[in-house]
């Protein structure tokens, strides 16, 4: 069973601070990694993807990938109340068509 | 640009009744299509995926089935619903060999 693990939270973050979310995965062959944001009652929306070791920045979001440690993380800088949501980590566990394995998500609560 | 539609948005059905959920994608041809289910407080579970018309692969054996009668239409069905079928059903699409998936708005199903 190929697994994707995330801390369920809630992760409480003061407004303006950095939120740090972690995700570990079991399939060493995985090459593609994704972060989605899901507001309560809504569908997931893609934040960013990462394919290479290192950091990838997009606005206030930074994804970090370490394939040797089988670890991917998401940093949210200058956290805003609108960032309060559940963040899903997804890993391509095989197939050219993209079979994604999702973690259960980390709930983030940004407090004013 | 591509858009994805799902209907109905919400559905309440009695145990043993049939089910038909529809997903359509606009703005692209020959998308890869996916059906996921998200139970309350749980991660996303891949149910079916399709890489073309009439091509359906099942990931989880259960009382659900899927069909793809047209290039951009994906249908999830059941002949007799179970209580355990309750959840948030999400359709997603990707293009070609890209493994980046984009989700529709979802259908919230409650089986009573």
mmCIF file of C-alpha atoms in Angstrom:
data_model
loop_
_atom_site.group_PDB
_atom_site.id
_atom_site.type_symbol
_atom_site.label_atom_id
_atom_site.label_comp_id
_atom_site.label_asym_id
_atom_site.label_seq_id
_atom_site.Cartn_x
_atom_site.Cartn_y
_atom_site.Cartn_z
ATOM 1 C CA UNK A 1 0.000 0.000 0.000
ATOM 2 C CA UNK A 2 1.554 3.248 -1.135
ATOM 3 C CA UNK A 3 0.896 5.894 1.505
ATOM 4 C CA UNK A 4 0.915 9.647 1.835
ATOM 5 C CA UNK A 5 0.984 10.952 5.399
ATOM 6 C CA UNK A 6 0.095 14.380 6.722
ATOM 7 C CA UNK A 7 -0.514 15.736 10.196
ATOM 8 C CA UNK A 8 -4.246 16.316 10.463
ATOM 9 C CA UNK A 9 -3.891 19.452 12.588
ATOM 10 C CA UNK A 10 -5.451 21.830 13.198
ATOM 11 C CA UNK A 11 -2.369 23.959 12.708
ATOM 12 C CA UNK A 12 -3.013 27.306 14.342
ATOM 13 C CA UNK A 13 -1.009 30.156 12.800
ATOM 14 C CA UNK A 14 -1.080 33.835 13.786
ATOM 15 C CA UNK A 15 -1.916 36.216 10.988
ATOM 16 C CA UNK A 16 1.250 37.329 9.223
ATOM 17 C CA UNK A 17 3.277 34.325 10.361
ATOM 18 C CA UNK A 18 4.629 31.425 8.302
ATOM 19 C CA UNK A 19 2.616 28.213 8.140
ATOM 20 C CA UNK A 20 4.677 25.073 7.589
ATOM 21 C CA UNK A 21 2.954 21.925 6.350
ATOM 22 C CA UNK A 22 4.637 18.563 5.991
ATOM 23 C CA UNK A 23 3.952 15.480 3.902
ATOM 24 C CA UNK A 24 5.792 12.163 3.701
ATOM 25 C CA UNK A 25 5.277 9.455 1.119
ATOM 26 C CA UNK A 26 6.242 5.808 0.856
ATOM 27 C CA UNK A 27 6.737 5.260 -2.910
ATOM 28 C CA UNK A 28 10.395 5.952 -3.742
ATOM 29 C CA UNK A 29 9.582 5.962 -7.448
ATOM 30 C CA UNK A 30 7.249 8.970 -7.240
ATOM 31 C CA UNK A 31 8.295 11.887 -9.405
ATOM 32 C CA UNK A 32 5.396 14.350 -9.194
ATOM 33 C CA UNK A 33 4.016 16.087 -6.148
ATOM 34 C CA UNK A 34 1.130 18.462 -5.678
ATOM 35 C CA UNK A 35 -0.416 20.696 -3.065
ATOM 36 C CA UNK A 36 -4.132 21.439 -3.129
ATOM 37 C CA UNK A 37 -6.165 23.773 -0.937
ATOM 38 C CA UNK A 38 -9.680 22.784 0.059
ATOM 39 C CA UNK A 39 -12.048 25.179 1.755
ATOM 40 C CA UNK A 40 -14.777 23.647 3.884
ATOM 41 C CA UNK A 41 -17.532 22.247 1.673
ATOM 42 C CA UNK A 42 -15.664 23.038 -1.537
ATOM 43 C CA UNK A 43 -13.594 21.039 -3.989
ATOM 44 C CA UNK A 44 -9.779 20.997 -3.943
ATOM 45 C CA UNK A 45 -7.983 23.655 -5.949
ATOM 46 C CA UNK A 46 -4.420 23.286 -7.142
ATOM 47 C CA UNK A 47 -1.856 25.498 -5.421
ATOM 48 C CA UNK A 48 1.280 24.195 -7.031
ATOM 49 C CA UNK A 49 3.201 21.228 -8.302
ATOM 50 C CA UNK A 50 6.829 20.286 -7.787
ATOM 51 C CA UNK A 51 8.942 17.756 -9.625
ATOM 52 C CA UNK A 52 12.580 18.461 -8.711
ATOM 53 C CA UNK A 53 14.429 18.478 -5.428
ATOM 54 C CA UNK A 54 14.670 21.892 -3.832
ATOM 55 C CA UNK A 55 12.347 24.831 -3.484
ATOM 56 C CA UNK A 56 9.701 26.198 -5.805
ATOM 57 C CA UNK A 57 8.095 29.537 -5.053
ATOM 58 C CA UNK A 58 4.772 30.914 -6.257
ATOM 59 C CA UNK A 59 3.685 34.104 -4.585
ATOM 60 C CA UNK A 60 3.360 33.520 -0.852
ATOM 61 C CA UNK A 61 3.664 29.753 -1.297
ATOM 62 C CA UNK A 62 6.881 27.744 -1.368
ATOM 63 C CA UNK A 63 6.973 24.011 -1.970
ATOM 64 C CA UNK A 64 10.032 22.060 -0.876
ATOM 65 C CA UNK A 65 10.907 18.578 -2.107
ATOM 66 C CA UNK A 66 13.464 16.105 -0.799
ATOM 67 C CA UNK A 67 13.162 12.825 -2.672
ATOM 68 C CA UNK A 68 15.940 11.138 -0.690
ATOM 69 C CA UNK A 69 13.993 11.718 2.519
ATOM 70 C CA UNK A 70 10.644 11.171 0.763
ATOM 71 C CA UNK A 71 9.411 14.451 2.097
ATOM 72 C CA UNK A 72 7.534 17.371 0.587
ATOM 73 C CA UNK A 73 6.489 20.503 2.417
ATOM 74 C CA UNK A 74 4.523 23.686 1.837
ATOM 75 C CA UNK A 75 5.301 27.038 3.392
ATOM 76 C CA UNK A 76 2.746 29.815 3.445
ATOM 77 C CA UNK A 77 4.317 33.198 4.151
ATOM 78 C CA UNK A 78 2.429 36.165 5.577
ATOM 79 C CA UNK A 79 -0.522 33.933 6.433
ATOM 80 C CA UNK A 80 -3.934 35.523 6.000
ATOM 81 C CA UNK A 81 -7.341 34.491 7.407
ATOM 82 C CA UNK A 82 -8.278 33.518 3.844
ATOM 83 C CA UNK A 83 -5.567 30.829 4.035
ATOM 84 C CA UNK A 84 -7.657 28.974 6.621
ATOM 85 C CA UNK A 85 -8.433 25.709 4.839
ATOM 86 C CA UNK A 86 -7.380 22.076 4.590
ATOM 87 C CA UNK A 87 -4.247 21.490 2.552
ATOM 88 C CA UNK A 88 -3.953 18.219 0.669
ATOM 89 C CA UNK A 89 -0.690 16.676 -0.423
ATOM 90 C CA UNK A 90 -0.859 14.451 -3.512
ATOM 91 C CA UNK A 91 1.778 12.158 -4.964
ATOM 92 C CA UNK A 92 1.832 10.468 -8.375
ATOM 93 C CA UNK A 93 2.274 6.827 -7.468
ATOM 94 C CA UNK A 94 2.326 5.495 -10.987
ATOM 95 C CA UNK A 95 0.955 5.559 -14.484
ATOM 96 C CA UNK A 96 1.451 8.051 -17.287
ATOM 97 C CA UNK A 97 -2.147 9.100 -16.843
ATOM 98 C CA UNK A 98 -1.374 10.260 -13.355
ATOM 99 C CA UNK A 99 -2.575 8.112 -10.495
ATOM 100 C CA UNK A 100 -2.487 10.444 -7.530
ATOM 101 C CA UNK A 101 -2.468 9.267 -3.933
ATOM 102 C CA UNK A 102 -3.784 11.924 -1.577
ATOM 103 C CA UNK A 103 -2.992 12.511 2.041
ATOM 104 C CA UNK A 104 -5.864 13.102 4.446
ATOM 105 C CA UNK A 105 -4.969 16.789 4.665
ATOM 106 C CA UNK A 106 -3.782 19.285 7.243
ATOM 107 C CA UNK A 107 -6.267 21.831 8.552
ATOM 108 C CA UNK A 108 -4.807 25.306 8.888
ATOM 109 C CA UNK A 109 -6.457 27.980 11.001
ATOM 110 C CA UNK A 110 -5.079 31.506 10.715
ATOM 111 C CA UNK A 111 -5.959 33.574 13.756
ATOM 112 C CA UNK A 112 -6.206 37.406 13.606
ATOM 113 C CA UNK B 1 -9.881 27.964 -20.964
ATOM 114 C CA UNK B 2 -11.106 24.685 -19.595
ATOM 115 C CA UNK B 3 -14.054 24.367 -17.242
ATOM 116 C CA UNK B 4 -15.554 21.362 -15.542
ATOM 117 C CA UNK B 5 -19.148 20.969 -14.465
ATOM 118 C CA UNK B 6 -20.798 18.510 -12.134
ATOM 119 C CA UNK B 7 -24.439 17.988 -11.305
ATOM 120 C CA UNK B 8 -26.339 17.828 -9.242
ATOM 121 C CA UNK B 9 -24.558 19.850 -6.575
ATOM 122 C CA UNK B 10 -26.336 18.062 -3.742
ATOM 123 C CA UNK B 11 -28.390 14.923 -3.607
ATOM 124 C CA UNK B 12 -30.286 13.071 -0.890
ATOM 125 C CA UNK B 13 -31.251 9.547 -1.797
ATOM 126 C CA UNK B 14 -32.781 6.603 0.089
ATOM 127 C CA UNK B 15 -30.889 3.355 0.553
ATOM 128 C CA UNK B 16 -31.467 1.029 -2.383
ATOM 129 C CA UNK B 17 -32.241 3.773 -4.885
ATOM 130 C CA UNK B 18 -30.265 4.267 -8.122
ATOM 131 C CA UNK B 19 -27.695 6.979 -8.698
ATOM 132 C CA UNK B 20 -26.460 8.946 -11.668
ATOM 133 C CA UNK B 21 -23.898 11.740 -11.346
ATOM 134 C CA UNK B 22 -22.650 13.607 -14.365
ATOM 135 C CA UNK B 23 -19.428 15.404 -15.137
ATOM 136 C CA UNK B 24 -18.622 17.363 -18.283
ATOM 137 C CA UNK B 25 -15.485 19.191 -19.342
ATOM 138 C CA UNK B 26 -15.403 22.140 -21.715
ATOM 139 C CA UNK B 27 -12.542 23.707 -23.590
ATOM 140 C CA UNK B 28 -10.401 20.644 -24.251
ATOM 141 C CA UNK B 29 -10.441 17.418 -26.210
ATOM 142 C CA UNK B 30 -9.685 13.874 -25.074
ATOM 143 C CA UNK B 31 -9.144 14.675 -21.405
ATOM 144 C CA UNK B 32 -8.277 12.059 -18.844
ATOM 145 C CA UNK B 33 -11.204 11.912 -16.425
ATOM 146 C CA UNK B 34 -11.378 10.754 -12.835
ATOM 147 C CA UNK B 35 -14.016 10.093 -10.190
ATOM 148 C CA UNK B 36 -13.042 10.466 -6.542
ATOM 149 C CA UNK B 37 -14.997 10.106 -3.336
ATOM 150 C CA UNK B 38 -14.226 11.986 -0.140
ATOM 151 C CA UNK B 39 -15.935 10.640 2.962
ATOM 152 C CA UNK B 40 -16.446 13.017 5.871
ATOM 153 C CA UNK B 41 -13.074 13.936 7.378
ATOM 154 C CA UNK B 42 -11.224 11.599 5.048
ATOM 155 C CA UNK B 43 -8.859 11.871 2.130
ATOM 156 C CA UNK B 44 -9.739 11.479 -1.523
ATOM 157 C CA UNK B 45 -10.279 7.938 -2.765
ATOM 158 C CA UNK B 46 -9.889 7.326 -6.503
ATOM 159 C CA UNK B 47 -12.864 5.343 -7.794
ATOM 160 C CA UNK B 48 -12.524 5.314 -11.595
ATOM 161 C CA UNK B 49 -10.411 6.842 -14.300
ATOM 162 C CA UNK B 50 -10.783 7.047 -18.067
ATOM 163 C CA UNK B 51 -8.252 7.897 -20.765
ATOM 164 C CA UNK B 52 -10.768 7.845 -23.618
ATOM 165 C CA UNK B 53 -14.318 7.132 -24.745
ATOM 166 C CA UNK B 54 -15.477 3.763 -23.487
ATOM 167 C CA UNK B 55 -12.231 3.180 -21.571
ATOM 168 C CA UNK B 56 -12.906 2.850 -17.856
ATOM 169 C CA UNK B 57 -10.622 1.505 -15.166
ATOM 170 C CA UNK B 58 -11.889 0.737 -11.689
ATOM 171 C CA UNK B 59 -9.717 1.280 -8.664
ATOM 172 C CA UNK B 60 -12.028 0.109 -5.918
ATOM 173 C CA UNK B 61 -14.485 -2.801 -6.242
ATOM 174 C CA UNK B 62 -17.910 -1.701 -5.015
ATOM 175 C CA UNK B 63 -21.460 -1.166 -6.140
ATOM 176 C CA UNK B 64 -20.570 1.844 -8.284
ATOM 177 C CA UNK B 65 -19.875 1.933 -12.012
ATOM 178 C CA UNK B 66 -18.699 4.574 -14.450
ATOM 179 C CA UNK B 67 -19.232 5.262 -18.115
ATOM 180 C CA UNK B 68 -17.853 7.665 -20.677
ATOM 181 C CA UNK B 69 -20.375 7.926 -23.491
ATOM 182 C CA UNK B 70 -18.795 11.029 -25.013
ATOM 183 C CA UNK B 71 -15.299 12.458 -25.087
ATOM 184 C CA UNK B 72 -15.954 15.080 -22.421
ATOM 185 C CA UNK B 73 -18.663 13.356 -20.401
ATOM 186 C CA UNK B 74 -18.116 11.049 -17.447
ATOM 187 C CA UNK B 75 -20.964 9.441 -15.537
ATOM 188 C CA UNK B 76 -20.953 7.704 -12.160
ATOM 189 C CA UNK B 77 -23.798 5.299 -11.485
ATOM 190 C CA UNK B 78 -25.171 2.845 -9.008
ATOM 191 C CA UNK B 79 -28.111 0.491 -9.222
ATOM 192 C CA UNK B 80 -28.672 0.352 -5.452
ATOM 193 C CA UNK B 81 -27.147 2.843 -3.045
ATOM 194 C CA UNK B 82 -25.738 1.849 0.324
ATOM 195 C CA UNK B 83 -25.416 4.031 3.419
ATOM 196 C CA UNK B 84 -21.644 3.836 2.960
ATOM 197 C CA UNK B 85 -21.953 5.538 -0.445
ATOM 198 C CA UNK B 86 -22.549 8.892 1.249
ATOM 199 C CA UNK B 87 -19.805 11.395 0.588
ATOM 200 C CA UNK B 88 -18.481 14.176 -1.587
ATOM 201 C CA UNK B 89 -18.018 12.984 -5.173
ATOM 202 C CA UNK B 90 -15.454 14.816 -7.210
ATOM 203 C CA UNK B 91 -14.727 14.653 -10.903
ATOM 204 C CA UNK B 92 -11.301 15.720 -12.121
ATOM 205 C CA UNK B 93 -9.528 16.080 -15.444
ATOM 206 C CA UNK B 94 -6.030 16.140 -16.824
ATOM 207 C CA UNK B 95 -4.575 16.375 -20.321
ATOM 208 C CA UNK B 96 -2.388 13.906 -22.145
ATOM 209 C CA UNK B 97 0.629 12.801 -20.160
ATOM 210 C CA UNK B 98 0.312 15.652 -17.679
ATOM 211 C CA UNK B 99 -0.461 14.333 -14.223
ATOM 212 C CA UNK B 100 -1.803 17.649 -12.979
ATOM 213 C CA UNK B 101 -5.457 17.183 -12.131
ATOM 214 C CA UNK B 102 -8.126 19.856 -11.805
ATOM 215 C CA UNK B 103 -11.302 19.267 -9.874
ATOM 216 C CA UNK B 104 -14.912 20.083 -10.542
ATOM 217 C CA UNK B 105 -17.185 21.616 -7.899
ATOM 218 C CA UNK B 106 -18.337 18.230 -6.616
ATOM 219 C CA UNK B 107 -21.609 16.542 -5.700
ATOM 220 C CA UNK B 108 -22.490 16.028 -2.061
ATOM 221 C CA UNK B 109 -24.453 12.778 -1.726
ATOM 222 C CA UNK B 110 -26.327 11.772 1.396
ATOM 223 C CA UNK B 111 -27.820 8.301 1.515
ATOM 224 C CA UNK B 112 -30.490 7.878 4.191
#
